[in-house]
PDB file of C-alpha atoms in Angstrom:
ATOM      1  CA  UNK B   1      -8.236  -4.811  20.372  1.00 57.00           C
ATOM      2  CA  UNK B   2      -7.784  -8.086  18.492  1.00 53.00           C
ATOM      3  CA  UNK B   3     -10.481  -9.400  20.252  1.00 52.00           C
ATOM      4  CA  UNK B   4     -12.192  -6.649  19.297  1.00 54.00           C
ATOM      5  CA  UNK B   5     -11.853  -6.783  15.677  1.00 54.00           C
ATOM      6  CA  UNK B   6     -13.388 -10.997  16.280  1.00 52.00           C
ATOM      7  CA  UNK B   7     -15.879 -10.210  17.912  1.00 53.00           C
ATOM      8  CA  UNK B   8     -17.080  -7.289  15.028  1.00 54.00           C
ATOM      9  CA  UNK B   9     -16.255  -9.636  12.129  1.00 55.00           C
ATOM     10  CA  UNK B  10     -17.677 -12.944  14.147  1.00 54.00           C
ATOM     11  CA  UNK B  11     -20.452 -12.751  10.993  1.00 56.00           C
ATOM     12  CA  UNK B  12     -18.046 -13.870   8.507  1.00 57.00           C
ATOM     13  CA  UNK B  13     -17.334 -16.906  10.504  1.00 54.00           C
ATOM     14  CA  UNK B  14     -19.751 -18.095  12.285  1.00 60.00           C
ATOM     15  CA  UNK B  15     -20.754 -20.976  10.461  1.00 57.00           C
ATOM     16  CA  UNK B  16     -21.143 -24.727  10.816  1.00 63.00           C
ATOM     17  CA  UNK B  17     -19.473 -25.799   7.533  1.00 67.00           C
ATOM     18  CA  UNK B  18     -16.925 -23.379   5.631  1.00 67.00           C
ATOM     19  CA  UNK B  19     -18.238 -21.388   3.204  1.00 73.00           C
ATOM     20  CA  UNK B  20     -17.308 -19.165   0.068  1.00 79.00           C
ATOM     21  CA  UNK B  21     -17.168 -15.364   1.032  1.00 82.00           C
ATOM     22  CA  UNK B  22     -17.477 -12.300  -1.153  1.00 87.00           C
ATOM     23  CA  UNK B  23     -15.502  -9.634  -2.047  1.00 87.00           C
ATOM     24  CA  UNK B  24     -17.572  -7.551  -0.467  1.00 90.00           C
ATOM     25  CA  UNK B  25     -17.553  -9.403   2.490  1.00 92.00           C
ATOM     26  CA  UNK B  26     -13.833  -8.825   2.834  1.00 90.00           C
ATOM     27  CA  UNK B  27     -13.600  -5.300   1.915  1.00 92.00           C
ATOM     28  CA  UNK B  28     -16.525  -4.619   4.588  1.00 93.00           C
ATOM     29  CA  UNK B  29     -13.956  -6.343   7.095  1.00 94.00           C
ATOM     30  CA  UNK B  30     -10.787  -4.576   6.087  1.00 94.00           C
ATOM     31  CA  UNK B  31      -8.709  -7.247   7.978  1.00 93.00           C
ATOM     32  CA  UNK B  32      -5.152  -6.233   9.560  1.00 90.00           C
ATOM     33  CA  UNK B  33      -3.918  -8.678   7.828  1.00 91.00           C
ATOM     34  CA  UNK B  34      -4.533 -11.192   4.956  1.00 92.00           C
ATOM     35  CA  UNK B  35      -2.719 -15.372   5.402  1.00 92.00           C
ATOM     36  CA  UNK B  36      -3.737 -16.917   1.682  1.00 92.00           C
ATOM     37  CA  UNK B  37      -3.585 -20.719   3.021  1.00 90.00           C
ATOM     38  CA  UNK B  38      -5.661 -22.266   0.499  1.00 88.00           C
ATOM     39  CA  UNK B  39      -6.193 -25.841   1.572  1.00 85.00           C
ATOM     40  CA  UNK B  40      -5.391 -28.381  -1.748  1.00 88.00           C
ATOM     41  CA  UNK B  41      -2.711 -25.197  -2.698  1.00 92.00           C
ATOM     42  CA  UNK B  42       0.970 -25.319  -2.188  1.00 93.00           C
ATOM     43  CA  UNK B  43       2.715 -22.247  -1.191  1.00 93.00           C
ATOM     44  CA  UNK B  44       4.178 -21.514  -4.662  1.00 95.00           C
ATOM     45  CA  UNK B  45       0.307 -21.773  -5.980  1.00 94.00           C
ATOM     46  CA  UNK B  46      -1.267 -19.568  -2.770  1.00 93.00           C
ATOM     47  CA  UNK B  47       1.352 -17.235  -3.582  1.00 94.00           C
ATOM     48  CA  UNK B  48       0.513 -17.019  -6.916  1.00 95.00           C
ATOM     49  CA  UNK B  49      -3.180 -16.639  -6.802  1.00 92.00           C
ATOM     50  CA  UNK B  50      -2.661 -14.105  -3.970  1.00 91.00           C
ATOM     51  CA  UNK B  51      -0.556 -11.761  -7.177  1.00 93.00           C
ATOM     52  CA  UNK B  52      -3.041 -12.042  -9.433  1.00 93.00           C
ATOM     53  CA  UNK B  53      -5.621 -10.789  -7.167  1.00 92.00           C
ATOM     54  CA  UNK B  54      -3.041  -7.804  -6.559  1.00 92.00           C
ATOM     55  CA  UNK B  55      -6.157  -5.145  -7.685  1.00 93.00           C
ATOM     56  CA  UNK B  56      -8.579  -6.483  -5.129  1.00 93.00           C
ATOM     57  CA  UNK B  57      -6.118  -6.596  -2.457  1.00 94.00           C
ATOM     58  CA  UNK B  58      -4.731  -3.301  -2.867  1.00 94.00           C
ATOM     59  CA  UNK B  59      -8.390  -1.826  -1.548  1.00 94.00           C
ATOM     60  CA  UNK B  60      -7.444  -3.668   1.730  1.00 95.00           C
ATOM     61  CA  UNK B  61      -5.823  -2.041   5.558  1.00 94.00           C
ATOM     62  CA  UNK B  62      -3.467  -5.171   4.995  1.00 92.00           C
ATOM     63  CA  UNK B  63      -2.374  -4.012   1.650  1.00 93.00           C
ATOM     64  CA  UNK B  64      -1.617  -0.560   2.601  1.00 93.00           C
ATOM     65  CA  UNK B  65       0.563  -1.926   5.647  1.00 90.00           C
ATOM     66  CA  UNK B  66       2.268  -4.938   3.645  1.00 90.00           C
ATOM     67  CA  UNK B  67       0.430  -7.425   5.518  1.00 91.00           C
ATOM     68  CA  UNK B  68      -0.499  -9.875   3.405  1.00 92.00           C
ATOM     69  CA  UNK B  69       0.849 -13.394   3.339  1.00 92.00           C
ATOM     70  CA  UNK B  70       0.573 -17.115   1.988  1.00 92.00           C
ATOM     71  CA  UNK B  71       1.758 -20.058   2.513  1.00 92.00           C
ATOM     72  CA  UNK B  72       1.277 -23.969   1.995  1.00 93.00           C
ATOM     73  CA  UNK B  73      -2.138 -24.402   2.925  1.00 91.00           C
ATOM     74  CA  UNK B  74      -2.571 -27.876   1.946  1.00 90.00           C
ATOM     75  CA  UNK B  75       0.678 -28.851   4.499  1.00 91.00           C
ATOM     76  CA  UNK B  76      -0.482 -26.762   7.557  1.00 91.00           C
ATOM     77  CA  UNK B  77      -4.454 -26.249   7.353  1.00 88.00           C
ATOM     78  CA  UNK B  78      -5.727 -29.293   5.234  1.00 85.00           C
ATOM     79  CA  UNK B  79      -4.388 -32.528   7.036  1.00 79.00           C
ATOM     80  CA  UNK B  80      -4.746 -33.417  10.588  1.00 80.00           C
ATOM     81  CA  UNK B  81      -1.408 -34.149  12.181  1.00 85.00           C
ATOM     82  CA  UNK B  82       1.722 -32.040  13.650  1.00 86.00           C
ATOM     83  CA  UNK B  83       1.299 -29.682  10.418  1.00 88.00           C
ATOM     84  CA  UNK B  84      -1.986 -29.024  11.997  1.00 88.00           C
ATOM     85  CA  UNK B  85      -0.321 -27.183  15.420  1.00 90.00           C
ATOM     86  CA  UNK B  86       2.305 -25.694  12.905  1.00 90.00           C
ATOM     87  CA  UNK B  87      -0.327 -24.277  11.038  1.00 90.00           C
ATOM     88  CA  UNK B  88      -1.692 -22.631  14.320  1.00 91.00           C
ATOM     89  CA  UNK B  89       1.658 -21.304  14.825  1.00 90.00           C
ATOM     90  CA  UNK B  90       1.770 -19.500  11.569  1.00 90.00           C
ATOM     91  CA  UNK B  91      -1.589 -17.963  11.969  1.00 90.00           C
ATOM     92  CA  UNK B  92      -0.637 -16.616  15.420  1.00 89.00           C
ATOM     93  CA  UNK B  93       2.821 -15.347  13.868  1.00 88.00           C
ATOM     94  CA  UNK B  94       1.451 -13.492  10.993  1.00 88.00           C
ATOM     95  CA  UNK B  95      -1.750 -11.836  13.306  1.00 88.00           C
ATOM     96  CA  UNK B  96       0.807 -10.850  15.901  1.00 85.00           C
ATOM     97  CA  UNK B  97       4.610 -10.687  15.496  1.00 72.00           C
ATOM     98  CA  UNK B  98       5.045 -10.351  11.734  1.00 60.00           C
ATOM     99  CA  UNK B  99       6.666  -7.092  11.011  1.00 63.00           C
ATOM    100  CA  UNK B 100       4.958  -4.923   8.574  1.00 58.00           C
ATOM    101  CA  UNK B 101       7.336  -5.096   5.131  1.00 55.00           C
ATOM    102  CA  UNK B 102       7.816  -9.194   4.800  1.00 57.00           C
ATOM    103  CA  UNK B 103       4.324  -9.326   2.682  1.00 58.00           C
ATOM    104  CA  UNK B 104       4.562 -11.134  -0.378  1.00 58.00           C
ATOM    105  CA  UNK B 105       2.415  -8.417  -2.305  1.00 54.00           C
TER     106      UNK B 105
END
């Protein structure tokens, strides 16, 4: 199923550099879940940002089953290094053994 749910969404990411996605884009994926891991932003700001978007997450599937998260972005996605692997751990944990109810939202 969850390599389902790539392969249907593969549009939004299959790109050579990163780039800026809509709104629309996301609500037309309705992710599972939501990880807020802006790179530059620390948890405390991620988290932030992530409550004052509260109104466009609440249209979300991850909303609606308290599955959306944040955390330091700039520590575990920004820098190469051992944060790097940790980073991959946390995406992994939140997509697959994160009990609904720990969201931050």
């Amino acid at each position: 199923e969850a390599t389902q749910n790539v392969q249907q969404h593969q549009s939004l990411y299959n790109h050579k550099k990163s780039r800026q996605i809509s709104w629309e884009d996301v609500y037309k994926a309705d992710p599972d879940c939501v990880l807020i891991a802006c790179c530059g932003f620390d948890m405390e700001r991620n988290t932030a940002d992530a409550r004052k978007m509260h109104y466009r997450l609440s249209q979300l599937r991850a909303y609606h089953t308290n599955r959306i998260y944040a955390c330091d972005g700039n520590r575990y996605f920004a820098r190469p290094g051992p944060s790097l692997l940790q980073g991959c751990f946390i995406v992994a944990r939140v997509a697959f053994d994160t009990p609904a109810g720990d969201s931050i939202i």
